[in-house]
């Protein structure tokens, strides 16, 4: 095919795919690629609390890099968590293993006390990890991703006090005290904008916003509560320096709304018909996803078949990044992850 450059570096391939420029084949990485499914991660994590590990620059750098050699992923994501910048706002958070908030936020006076900290002062180790990673990756020309939790997803945990099946306290706040939730989302949005821009300045070449829980909303509520935060973040990021990926879990019913956020890439899960997402994204956005992480338990041939199928199905979009629909799970087979990235390397250019 004409116009498709050969021998792209991994950095060029990812950045071009994000921006919808021609590539030799789709880039590949996996959400939660550094985690408990890797024995090497479990070893590095021994005898240290999760949040401590996120603050330990040497260990965080080590586990961020693990998937590169162990499973052949083609991008590195900062090892951290969406809750790392939250304690500096004045909220106590623990991990068991998911985030648990000592005092759930339910009242306006609690929210008015929240600080929007200068991120470089609040969590200097995050930017140190990024700087070291960027230096380590420069000669290999491997791209570095930064990330943040989306305001709605952070608010969901902060209001409930932790994960939840129905998020009924959060949904009650939406109907009984919308001004309280609005105030919380405003502060979180300001925090996320400052945090992601500081990550870009420290060396993140792409940034991803994780809205894991926005999919619990009806399309109307999504437009009222999630979309405005996405649009504000998209508008305020230094997008010339780093393209912006918007991930929404369980968002098959809000695809058009995801596209209205004006992100460079929409990241979709396996409940989304990839053909439909690619068609609607068209020339507006690239698409990332969307294999069910549980499918990585399949034999390598079957994983390779699914990778080819995803690449063909996503071809109508201006760009495609191979990824899962959600993160690797603690029981994800390492061989399955390797089969996934190996299959990506056998692909050619997209043929719409
Ligand atoms: O993708 C990566 O490899 C980078 C690291 C990363 C982690 N969390 C490390 C982590 C990223 C990008 C996240 C994002 C995150 N954290 C999200 C959004 C994405 C998603 O998965 O939906 C959410 C909702 C969280 C909150 C969170 N942190 C939960 C619910 C849990 C427990 C679930 C689990 O996997 O056990 C965590 C803990 C966590 N974050 C772990 C890791 C590697 C496990 C901690 C451990 O080692 O015990």
mmCIF file of C-alpha atoms and ligand atoms in Angstrom:
data_model
loop_
_atom_site.group_PDB
_atom_site.id
_atom_site.type_symbol
_atom_site.label_atom_id
_atom_site.label_comp_id
_atom_site.label_asym_id
_atom_site.label_seq_id
_atom_site.Cartn_x
_atom_site.Cartn_y
_atom_site.Cartn_z
ATOM 1 C CA UNK A 1 0.000 0.000 0.000
ATOM 2 C CA UNK A 2 1.301 3.446 -0.808
ATOM 3 C CA UNK A 3 1.805 5.957 1.944
ATOM 4 C CA UNK A 4 2.554 3.334 4.573
ATOM 5 C CA UNK A 5 5.994 3.892 6.026
ATOM 6 C CA UNK A 6 8.224 0.899 6.681
ATOM 7 C CA UNK A 7 10.352 0.216 9.727
ATOM 8 C CA UNK A 8 8.506 2.453 12.135
ATOM 9 C CA UNK A 9 9.829 2.589 15.667
ATOM 10 C CA UNK A 10 7.387 1.474 18.354
ATOM 11 C CA UNK A 11 6.991 5.100 19.405
ATOM 12 C CA UNK A 12 6.215 6.298 15.892
ATOM 13 C CA UNK A 13 3.779 3.423 15.338
ATOM 14 C CA UNK A 14 1.744 4.212 18.456
ATOM 15 C CA UNK A 15 1.754 7.990 17.979
ATOM 16 C CA UNK A 16 0.787 7.673 14.318
ATOM 17 C CA UNK A 17 -2.018 5.209 15.110
ATOM 18 C CA UNK A 18 -3.363 7.599 17.789
ATOM 19 C CA UNK A 19 -3.437 10.455 15.300
ATOM 20 C CA UNK A 20 -4.839 8.410 12.412
ATOM 21 C CA UNK A 21 -1.717 8.506 10.248
ATOM 22 C CA UNK A 22 -0.775 5.453 8.150
ATOM 23 C CA UNK A 23 1.173 2.680 9.909
ATOM 24 C CA UNK A 24 2.809 -0.585 8.820
ATOM 25 C CA UNK A 25 0.649 -2.530 11.331
ATOM 26 C CA UNK A 26 -1.339 -1.767 14.494
ATOM 27 C CA UNK A 27 0.679 -1.131 17.668
ATOM 28 C CA UNK A 28 -0.002 -3.343 20.685
ATOM 29 C CA UNK A 29 -0.014 -2.937 24.476
ATOM 30 C CA UNK A 30 -2.277 -4.192 27.269
ATOM 31 C CA UNK A 31 -4.073 -2.443 30.098
ATOM 32 C CA UNK A 32 -2.777 -3.700 33.476
ATOM 33 C CA UNK A 33 0.158 -5.292 31.670
ATOM 34 C CA UNK A 34 2.253 -4.906 34.825
ATOM 35 C CA UNK A 35 0.479 -6.855 37.520
ATOM 36 C CA UNK A 36 -0.093 -9.967 39.508
ATOM 37 C CA UNK A 37 -0.370 -12.354 36.540
ATOM 38 C CA UNK A 38 3.418 -11.944 36.209
ATOM 39 C CA UNK A 39 5.455 -13.993 38.725
ATOM 40 C CA UNK A 40 8.190 -11.351 38.413
ATOM 41 C CA UNK A 41 5.694 -8.686 39.533
ATOM 42 C CA UNK A 42 4.615 -10.770 42.525
ATOM 43 C CA UNK A 43 8.260 -11.164 43.509
ATOM 44 C CA UNK A 44 8.945 -7.400 43.300
ATOM 45 C CA UNK A 45 5.757 -6.790 45.309
ATOM 46 C CA UNK A 46 6.764 -9.153 48.148
ATOM 47 C CA UNK A 47 6.952 -7.526 51.584
ATOM 48 C CA UNK A 48 5.787 -4.095 50.477
ATOM 49 C CA UNK A 49 2.348 -2.478 50.504
ATOM 50 C CA UNK A 50 0.881 -1.560 47.132
ATOM 51 C CA UNK A 51 0.926 2.218 47.700
ATOM 52 C CA UNK A 52 4.492 2.003 48.989
ATOM 53 C CA UNK A 53 5.467 0.242 45.808
ATOM 54 C CA UNK A 54 3.863 3.049 43.760
ATOM 55 C CA UNK A 55 6.077 5.537 45.671
ATOM 56 C CA UNK A 56 9.250 3.466 45.333
ATOM 57 C CA UNK A 57 10.839 4.845 42.155
ATOM 58 C CA UNK A 58 13.247 1.919 41.581
ATOM 59 C CA UNK A 59 10.623 -0.781 42.056
ATOM 60 C CA UNK A 60 7.965 1.102 40.079
ATOM 61 C CA UNK A 61 10.398 1.550 37.184
ATOM 62 C CA UNK A 62 11.344 -2.137 37.364
ATOM 63 C CA UNK A 63 7.747 -3.415 37.189
ATOM 64 C CA UNK A 64 6.733 -0.847 34.547
ATOM 65 C CA UNK A 65 9.448 -2.305 32.292
ATOM 66 C CA UNK A 66 8.765 -5.982 33.058
ATOM 67 C CA UNK A 67 6.093 -6.539 30.370
ATOM 68 C CA UNK A 68 8.387 -5.197 27.646
ATOM 69 C CA UNK A 69 10.737 -8.171 27.796
ATOM 70 C CA UNK A 70 8.485 -10.730 29.496
ATOM 71 C CA UNK A 71 5.471 -10.485 27.171
ATOM 72 C CA UNK A 72 6.611 -8.347 24.218
ATOM 73 C CA UNK A 73 4.271 -5.410 24.701
ATOM 74 C CA UNK A 74 5.170 -2.374 22.546
ATOM 75 C CA UNK A 75 4.475 0.463 24.978
ATOM 76 C CA UNK A 76 5.192 1.042 28.647
ATOM 77 C CA UNK A 77 2.574 2.427 31.022
ATOM 78 C CA UNK A 78 3.630 4.104 34.240
ATOM 79 C CA UNK A 79 3.200 1.710 37.154
ATOM 80 C CA UNK A 80 0.898 3.489 39.570
ATOM 81 C CA UNK A 81 -2.811 3.591 40.357
ATOM 82 C CA UNK A 82 -5.678 5.971 39.712
ATOM 83 C CA UNK A 83 -5.815 6.634 43.488
ATOM 84 C CA UNK A 84 -2.190 7.694 43.911
ATOM 85 C CA UNK A 85 -2.894 11.456 43.546
ATOM 86 C CA UNK A 86 -6.036 11.352 45.749
ATOM 87 C CA UNK A 87 -4.607 11.336 49.327
ATOM 88 C CA UNK A 88 -2.976 14.739 48.640
ATOM 89 C CA UNK A 89 -6.490 16.117 48.096
ATOM 90 C CA UNK A 90 -7.146 15.279 51.742
ATOM 91 C CA UNK A 91 -8.792 11.843 51.500
ATOM 92 C CA UNK A 92 -7.423 8.759 53.231
ATOM 93 C CA UNK A 93 -7.241 5.778 50.827
ATOM 94 C CA UNK A 94 -6.174 2.206 51.466
ATOM 95 C CA UNK A 95 -5.881 -0.811 49.111
ATOM 96 C CA UNK A 96 -7.432 -4.208 50.018
ATOM 97 C CA UNK A 97 -6.630 -4.901 47.107
ATOM 98 C CA UNK A 98 -9.106 -2.388 45.557
ATOM 99 C CA UNK A 99 -9.303 1.200 46.871
ATOM 100 C CA UNK A 100 -11.087 1.713 50.197
ATOM 101 C CA UNK A 101 -11.911 5.198 51.484
ATOM 102 C CA UNK A 102 -11.995 5.640 55.266
ATOM 103 C CA UNK A 103 -14.588 8.423 55.244
ATOM 104 C CA UNK A 104 -16.816 8.322 52.149
ATOM 105 C CA UNK A 105 -17.592 11.776 50.710
ATOM 106 C CA UNK A 106 -21.293 12.472 51.100
ATOM 107 C CA UNK A 107 -21.592 16.125 52.153
ATOM 108 C CA UNK A 108 -20.754 19.453 50.561
ATOM 109 C CA UNK A 109 -18.571 20.558 53.494
ATOM 110 C CA UNK A 110 -16.341 17.486 52.989
ATOM 111 C CA UNK A 111 -15.978 18.328 49.317
ATOM 112 C CA UNK A 112 -15.264 21.999 49.948
ATOM 113 C CA UNK A 113 -12.344 20.934 52.110
ATOM 114 C CA UNK A 114 -10.750 18.962 49.254
ATOM 115 C CA UNK A 115 -7.541 20.486 47.965
ATOM 116 C CA UNK A 116 -6.475 20.613 44.321
ATOM 117 C CA UNK A 117 -2.758 20.165 44.924
ATOM 118 C CA UNK A 118 0.141 21.125 42.704
ATOM 119 C CA UNK A 119 0.903 17.588 41.442
ATOM 120 C CA UNK A 120 4.701 17.993 41.355
ATOM 121 C CA UNK A 121 4.661 18.789 45.071
ATOM 122 C CA UNK A 122 1.978 16.276 46.028
ATOM 123 C CA UNK A 123 3.318 13.191 44.212
ATOM 124 C CA UNK A 124 6.866 14.005 43.035
ATOM 125 C CA UNK A 125 7.711 10.297 42.731
ATOM 126 C CA UNK A 126 5.214 9.871 39.837
ATOM 127 C CA UNK A 127 7.141 12.370 37.734
ATOM 128 C CA UNK A 128 10.483 10.922 38.769
ATOM 129 C CA UNK A 129 9.288 7.465 37.636
ATOM 130 C CA UNK A 130 8.214 8.954 34.296
ATOM 131 C CA UNK A 131 11.529 10.778 33.819
ATOM 132 C CA UNK A 132 13.559 7.633 34.535
ATOM 133 C CA UNK A 133 11.344 5.510 32.284
ATOM 134 C CA UNK A 134 11.546 7.970 29.432
ATOM 135 C CA UNK A 135 15.316 7.973 29.695
ATOM 136 C CA UNK A 136 15.477 4.154 29.767
ATOM 137 C CA UNK A 137 13.146 3.871 26.776
ATOM 138 C CA UNK A 138 14.620 6.601 24.581
ATOM 139 C CA UNK A 139 17.291 4.457 22.902
ATOM 140 C CA UNK A 140 14.818 1.623 22.249
ATOM 141 C CA UNK A 141 12.281 4.119 20.933
ATOM 142 C CA UNK A 142 9.486 2.585 22.982
ATOM 143 C CA UNK A 143 6.586 4.892 23.854
ATOM 144 C CA UNK A 144 5.669 5.832 27.419
ATOM 145 C CA UNK A 145 2.065 6.239 28.531
ATOM 146 C CA UNK A 146 0.806 8.205 31.490
ATOM 147 C CA UNK A 147 -2.700 7.890 32.892
ATOM 148 C CA UNK A 148 -5.285 9.141 35.338
ATOM 149 C CA UNK A 149 -8.591 7.927 36.678
ATOM 150 C CA UNK A 150 -11.553 9.817 35.252
ATOM 151 C CA UNK A 151 -13.422 12.160 37.614
ATOM 152 C CA UNK A 152 -16.603 10.060 37.520
ATOM 153 C CA UNK A 153 -14.787 6.808 38.355
ATOM 154 C CA UNK A 154 -12.807 8.453 41.165
ATOM 155 C CA UNK A 155 -16.035 10.016 42.486
ATOM 156 C CA UNK A 156 -17.754 6.613 42.368
ATOM 157 C CA UNK A 157 -15.204 5.141 44.804
ATOM 158 C CA UNK A 158 -15.009 8.304 46.932
ATOM 159 C CA UNK A 159 -18.774 8.513 47.437
ATOM 160 C CA UNK A 160 -19.341 4.762 47.949
ATOM 161 C CA UNK A 161 -16.233 4.300 50.071
ATOM 162 C CA UNK A 162 -14.980 1.531 47.754
ATOM 163 C CA UNK A 163 -16.092 -0.683 44.881
ATOM 164 C CA UNK A 164 -19.788 -1.463 44.714
ATOM 165 C CA UNK A 165 -22.263 -3.628 42.840
ATOM 166 C CA UNK A 166 -24.932 -0.995 42.237
ATOM 167 C CA UNK A 167 -23.256 2.283 43.247
ATOM 168 C CA UNK A 168 -26.530 3.235 44.884
ATOM 169 C CA UNK A 169 -25.055 5.897 47.207
ATOM 170 C CA UNK A 170 -23.506 7.593 44.171
ATOM 171 C CA UNK A 171 -26.729 7.361 42.154
ATOM 172 C CA UNK A 172 -28.706 8.637 45.134
ATOM 173 C CA UNK A 173 -26.420 11.673 45.249
ATOM 174 C CA UNK A 174 -27.090 12.246 41.523
ATOM 175 C CA UNK A 175 -30.816 12.656 42.159
ATOM 176 C CA UNK A 176 -30.900 14.059 45.706
ATOM 177 C CA UNK A 177 -27.860 16.308 45.886
ATOM 178 C CA UNK A 178 -26.658 16.922 42.319
ATOM 179 C CA UNK A 179 -24.823 20.097 43.404
ATOM 180 C CA UNK A 180 -22.661 18.038 45.776
ATOM 181 C CA UNK A 181 -21.643 15.571 43.067
ATOM 182 C CA UNK A 182 -21.092 18.446 40.642
ATOM 183 C CA UNK A 183 -18.740 20.133 43.135
ATOM 184 C CA UNK A 184 -16.838 16.867 43.610
ATOM 185 C CA UNK A 185 -16.497 16.286 39.854
ATOM 186 C CA UNK A 186 -15.307 19.873 39.355
ATOM 187 C CA UNK A 187 -12.477 19.421 41.855
ATOM 188 C CA UNK A 188 -11.521 16.032 40.470
ATOM 189 C CA UNK A 189 -11.516 17.399 36.912
ATOM 190 C CA UNK A 190 -9.181 20.237 37.944
ATOM 191 C CA UNK A 191 -6.900 17.708 39.655
ATOM 192 C CA UNK A 192 -6.858 15.369 36.616
ATOM 193 C CA UNK A 193 -6.043 18.171 34.150
ATOM 194 C CA UNK A 194 -3.096 19.375 36.250
ATOM 195 C CA UNK A 195 -1.941 15.807 36.915
ATOM 196 C CA UNK A 196 -1.984 14.686 33.267
ATOM 197 C CA UNK A 197 -0.337 17.857 31.994
ATOM 198 C CA UNK A 198 2.428 17.396 34.584
ATOM 199 C CA UNK A 199 2.861 13.788 33.381
ATOM 200 C CA UNK A 200 3.178 15.006 29.800
ATOM 201 C CA UNK A 201 5.789 17.525 30.897
ATOM 202 C CA UNK A 202 7.689 14.759 32.706
ATOM 203 C CA UNK A 203 7.843 12.590 29.572
ATOM 204 C CA UNK A 204 4.524 10.793 28.980
ATOM 205 C CA UNK A 205 4.065 10.627 25.201
ATOM 206 C CA UNK A 206 0.424 9.461 25.297
ATOM 207 C CA UNK A 207 -2.065 9.790 28.163
ATOM 208 C CA UNK A 208 -5.055 7.580 28.892
ATOM 209 C CA UNK A 209 -8.069 8.475 31.015
ATOM 210 C CA UNK A 210 -9.679 5.424 32.693
ATOM 211 C CA UNK A 211 -13.446 5.794 33.150
ATOM 212 C CA UNK A 212 -14.087 2.310 34.463
ATOM 213 C CA UNK A 213 -17.518 3.065 35.947
ATOM 214 C CA UNK A 214 -19.066 5.596 33.540
ATOM 215 C CA UNK A 215 -20.755 2.647 31.803
ATOM 216 C CA UNK A 216 -23.158 2.246 34.749
ATOM 217 C CA UNK A 217 -24.886 5.436 33.562
ATOM 218 C CA UNK A 218 -27.810 5.755 31.152
ATOM 219 C CA UNK A 219 -26.938 7.716 27.993
ATOM 220 C CA UNK A 220 -28.752 10.755 29.462
ATOM 221 C CA UNK A 221 -26.840 10.570 32.756
ATOM 222 C CA UNK A 222 -23.581 9.907 30.921
ATOM 223 C CA UNK A 223 -24.145 13.139 28.946
ATOM 224 C CA UNK A 224 -24.845 15.010 32.176
ATOM 225 C CA UNK A 225 -22.100 13.597 34.443
ATOM 226 C CA UNK A 226 -19.286 11.959 32.481
ATOM 227 C CA UNK A 227 -19.129 13.643 29.057
ATOM 228 C CA UNK A 228 -18.590 17.224 30.347
ATOM 229 C CA UNK A 229 -15.576 16.065 32.396
ATOM 230 C CA UNK A 230 -14.121 14.234 29.360
ATOM 231 C CA UNK A 231 -14.612 17.292 27.154
ATOM 232 C CA UNK A 232 -13.020 19.619 29.664
ATOM 233 C CA UNK A 233 -10.014 17.347 30.102
ATOM 234 C CA UNK A 234 -9.655 16.864 26.322
ATOM 235 C CA UNK A 235 -9.754 20.650 25.842
ATOM 236 C CA UNK A 236 -7.196 21.466 28.533
ATOM 237 C CA UNK A 237 -4.519 18.842 27.882
ATOM 238 C CA UNK A 238 -1.358 19.624 25.936
ATOM 239 C CA UNK A 239 -2.518 17.483 23.036
ATOM 240 C CA UNK A 240 0.249 18.607 20.684
ATOM 241 C CA UNK A 241 2.705 16.947 23.040
ATOM 242 C CA UNK A 242 0.658 13.807 23.795
ATOM 243 C CA UNK A 243 -2.446 12.303 22.207
ATOM 244 C CA UNK A 244 -5.351 11.518 24.530
ATOM 245 C CA UNK A 245 -6.999 8.076 24.856
ATOM 246 C CA UNK A 246 -10.428 7.869 26.493
ATOM 247 C CA UNK A 247 -11.252 4.452 27.973
ATOM 248 C CA UNK A 248 -14.801 3.693 29.072
ATOM 249 C CA UNK A 249 -15.659 0.276 30.426
ATOM 250 C CA UNK A 250 -19.058 -1.176 29.518
ATOM 251 C CA UNK A 251 -19.807 1.746 27.232
ATOM 252 C CA UNK A 252 -21.481 0.067 24.237
ATOM 253 C CA UNK A 253 -24.563 2.261 24.783
ATOM 254 C CA UNK A 254 -22.588 5.531 24.838
ATOM 255 C CA UNK A 255 -20.325 5.187 21.777
ATOM 256 C CA UNK A 256 -21.560 8.420 20.198
ATOM 257 C CA UNK A 257 -21.074 10.234 23.488
ATOM 258 C CA UNK A 258 -17.528 8.861 23.755
ATOM 259 C CA UNK A 259 -16.842 10.317 20.321
ATOM 260 C CA UNK A 260 -18.210 13.702 21.400
ATOM 261 C CA UNK A 261 -15.420 13.967 23.988
ATOM 262 C CA UNK A 262 -13.016 14.861 21.147
ATOM 263 C CA UNK A 263 -10.360 12.372 22.290
ATOM 264 C CA UNK A 264 -7.727 11.203 19.810
ATOM 265 C CA UNK A 265 -8.562 7.563 20.587
ATOM 266 C CA UNK A 266 -11.606 5.859 22.085
ATOM 267 C CA UNK A 267 -10.814 2.643 23.941
ATOM 268 C CA UNK A 268 -13.694 0.175 23.996
ATOM 269 C CA UNK A 269 -14.380 -3.152 25.667
ATOM 270 C CA UNK A 270 -15.543 -6.477 24.195
ATOM 271 C CA UNK A 271 -19.245 -5.704 24.671
ATOM 272 C CA UNK A 272 -18.830 -3.148 21.880
ATOM 273 C CA UNK A 273 -19.207 -4.296 18.300
ATOM 274 C CA UNK A 274 -15.772 -3.263 17.031
ATOM 275 C CA UNK A 275 -17.079 -2.895 13.451
ATOM 276 C CA UNK A 276 -19.694 -0.440 14.690
ATOM 277 C CA UNK A 277 -17.158 1.491 16.791
ATOM 278 C CA UNK A 278 -14.739 1.684 13.846
ATOM 279 C CA UNK A 279 -17.459 2.820 11.458
ATOM 280 C CA UNK A 280 -18.699 5.544 13.805
ATOM 281 C CA UNK A 281 -15.213 6.671 14.782
ATOM 282 C CA UNK A 282 -14.358 6.937 11.064
ATOM 283 C CA UNK A 283 -12.052 9.887 10.519
ATOM 284 C CA UNK A 284 -12.835 11.498 13.902
ATOM 285 C CA UNK A 285 -10.960 9.201 16.264
ATOM 286 C CA UNK A 286 -8.819 6.085 16.355
ATOM 287 C CA UNK A 287 -10.057 2.995 18.178
ATOM 288 C CA UNK A 288 -8.303 0.913 20.850
ATOM 289 C CA UNK A 289 -9.295 -2.553 22.000
ATOM 290 C CA UNK A 290 -11.083 -4.766 22.494
ATOM 291 C CA UNK A 291 -10.371 -8.408 23.368
ATOM 292 C CA UNK A 292 -11.996 -9.866 26.483
ATOM 293 C CA UNK A 293 -9.018 -10.475 28.831
ATOM 294 C CA UNK A 294 -10.476 -13.908 29.597
ATOM 295 C CA UNK A 295 -9.950 -14.860 25.923
ATOM 296 C CA UNK A 296 -6.189 -14.874 26.659
ATOM 297 C CA UNK A 297 -6.821 -18.324 28.169
ATOM 298 C CA UNK A 298 -7.433 -19.640 24.614
ATOM 299 C CA UNK A 299 -4.773 -21.619 22.685
ATOM 300 C CA UNK A 300 -2.213 -19.394 20.867
ATOM 301 C CA UNK A 301 -3.698 -20.124 17.407
ATOM 302 C CA UNK A 302 -7.103 -18.975 18.530
ATOM 303 C CA UNK A 303 -5.655 -15.809 20.110
ATOM 304 C CA UNK A 304 -3.835 -15.095 16.828
ATOM 305 C CA UNK A 305 -7.075 -15.606 14.894
ATOM 306 C CA UNK A 306 -8.875 -13.133 17.176
ATOM 307 C CA UNK A 307 -6.080 -10.573 16.800
ATOM 308 C CA UNK A 308 -6.313 -10.791 12.981
ATOM 309 C CA UNK A 309 -10.086 -10.515 13.196
ATOM 310 C CA UNK A 310 -9.906 -7.418 15.427
ATOM 311 C CA UNK A 311 -7.404 -5.739 13.104
ATOM 312 C CA UNK A 312 -9.596 -6.429 10.044
ATOM 313 C CA UNK A 313 -12.774 -5.336 11.813
ATOM 314 C CA UNK A 314 -11.236 -2.094 13.058
ATOM 315 C CA UNK A 315 -9.829 -1.144 9.629
ATOM 316 C CA UNK A 316 -12.576 1.412 8.799
ATOM 317 C CA UNK A 317 -11.382 3.578 11.713
ATOM 318 C CA UNK A 318 -8.604 6.059 10.962
ATOM 319 C CA UNK A 319 -6.321 4.102 13.306
ATOM 320 C CA UNK A 320 -6.380 1.022 15.558
ATOM 321 C CA UNK A 321 -4.389 0.126 18.658
ATOM 322 C CA UNK A 322 -4.530 -3.532 19.665
ATOM 323 C CA UNK A 323 -5.382 -3.888 23.340
ATOM 324 C CA UNK A 324 -7.773 -5.666 25.667
ATOM 325 C CA UNK A 325 -11.233 -4.405 26.552
ATOM 326 C CA UNK A 326 -10.216 -4.201 30.219
ATOM 327 C CA UNK A 327 -7.061 -4.954 32.195
ATOM 328 C CA UNK A 328 -5.138 -8.222 32.519
ATOM 329 C CA UNK A 329 -6.496 -10.234 35.463
ATOM 330 C CA UNK A 330 -4.458 -11.947 38.183
ATOM 331 C CA UNK A 331 -5.247 -15.342 36.537
ATOM 332 C CA UNK A 332 -4.417 -14.220 32.974
ATOM 333 C CA UNK A 333 -1.962 -16.743 31.475
ATOM 334 C CA UNK A 334 1.426 -15.200 30.641
ATOM 335 C CA UNK A 335 1.570 -17.360 27.464
ATOM 336 C CA UNK A 336 -1.766 -15.870 26.370
ATOM 337 C CA UNK A 337 -0.418 -12.330 26.682
ATOM 338 C CA UNK A 338 2.684 -13.317 24.731
ATOM 339 C CA UNK A 339 0.541 -14.951 22.002
ATOM 340 C CA UNK A 340 -1.435 -11.686 21.775
ATOM 341 C CA UNK A 341 1.609 -9.465 21.164
ATOM 342 C CA UNK A 342 3.278 -12.080 18.897
ATOM 343 C CA UNK A 343 0.168 -12.154 16.711
ATOM 344 C CA UNK A 344 0.232 -8.346 16.418
ATOM 345 C CA UNK A 345 3.754 -8.565 14.927
ATOM 346 C CA UNK A 346 2.546 -10.826 12.086
ATOM 347 C CA UNK A 347 0.016 -8.241 10.849
ATOM 348 C CA UNK A 348 0.319 -5.868 7.923
ATOM 349 C CA UNK A 349 -1.236 -2.470 7.203
ATOM 350 C CA UNK A 350 -4.982 -1.996 7.624
ATOM 351 C CA UNK A 351 -6.993 -2.441 4.441
ATOM 352 C CA UNK A 352 -10.264 -0.556 4.789
HETATM 353 O O1 LIG B 1 -1.928 -0.807 33.415
HETATM 354 C C1 LIG B 1 -0.903 -0.912 34.131
HETATM 355 O O2 LIG B 1 -0.155 -1.892 34.064
HETATM 356 C C2 LIG B 1 -0.498 0.260 35.014
HETATM 357 C C3 LIG B 1 -0.896 0.198 36.362
HETATM 358 C C4 LIG B 1 -2.358 0.373 36.811
HETATM 359 C C5 LIG B 1 -2.818 -0.161 38.044
HETATM 360 N N1 LIG B 1 -4.089 0.279 38.245
HETATM 361 C C6 LIG B 1 -2.030 -0.997 38.950
HETATM 362 C C7 LIG B 1 -2.715 -1.783 39.995
HETATM 363 C C8 LIG B 1 -3.404 1.089 36.244
HETATM 364 C C9 LIG B 1 -3.479 1.813 34.912
HETATM 365 C C10 LIG B 1 -4.503 1.023 37.163
HETATM 366 C C11 LIG B 1 -5.774 1.703 36.945
HETATM 367 C C12 LIG B 1 -6.900 1.458 37.856
HETATM 368 N N2 LIG B 1 -6.885 1.248 39.213
HETATM 369 C C13 LIG B 1 -8.256 1.494 37.458
HETATM 370 C C14 LIG B 1 -8.739 1.775 36.067
HETATM 371 C C15 LIG B 1 -8.626 0.604 35.175
HETATM 372 C C16 LIG B 1 -9.448 -0.599 35.550
HETATM 373 O O3 LIG B 1 -8.821 -1.621 35.870
HETATM 374 O O4 LIG B 1 -10.662 -0.509 35.514
HETATM 375 C C17 LIG B 1 -9.045 1.241 38.591
HETATM 376 C C18 LIG B 1 -10.557 1.167 38.638
HETATM 377 C C19 LIG B 1 -8.156 1.103 39.696
HETATM 378 C C20 LIG B 1 -8.523 0.899 41.112
HETATM 379 C C21 LIG B 1 -7.949 -0.355 41.614
HETATM 380 N N3 LIG B 1 -6.623 -0.515 41.954
HETATM 381 C C22 LIG B 1 -8.617 -1.584 41.843
HETATM 382 C C23 LIG B 1 -10.093 -1.842 41.623
HETATM 383 C C24 LIG B 1 -7.644 -2.464 42.331
HETATM 384 C C25 LIG B 1 -7.867 -3.860 42.812
HETATM 385 C C26 LIG B 1 -8.225 -4.760 41.689
HETATM 386 C C27 LIG B 1 -7.131 -5.731 41.470
HETATM 387 O O5 LIG B 1 -6.630 -5.818 40.352
HETATM 388 O O6 LIG B 1 -6.823 -6.439 42.442
HETATM 389 C C28 LIG B 1 -6.400 -1.783 42.364
HETATM 390 C C29 LIG B 1 -5.085 -2.301 42.790
HETATM 391 C C30 LIG B 1 -4.058 -2.393 41.708
HETATM 392 N N4 LIG B 1 -3.756 -1.395 40.813
HETATM 393 C C31 LIG B 1 -3.166 -3.479 41.453
HETATM 394 C C32 LIG B 1 -2.329 -3.102 40.405
HETATM 395 C C33 LIG B 1 -1.190 -3.874 39.795
HETATM 396 C C34 LIG B 1 -3.102 -4.738 42.278
HETATM 397 C C35 LIG B 1 -2.355 -4.365 43.522
HETATM 398 C C36 LIG B 1 -1.561 -5.483 44.127
HETATM 399 O O7 LIG B 1 -0.420 -5.732 43.669
HETATM 400 O O8 LIG B 1 -2.073 -6.043 45.080
#
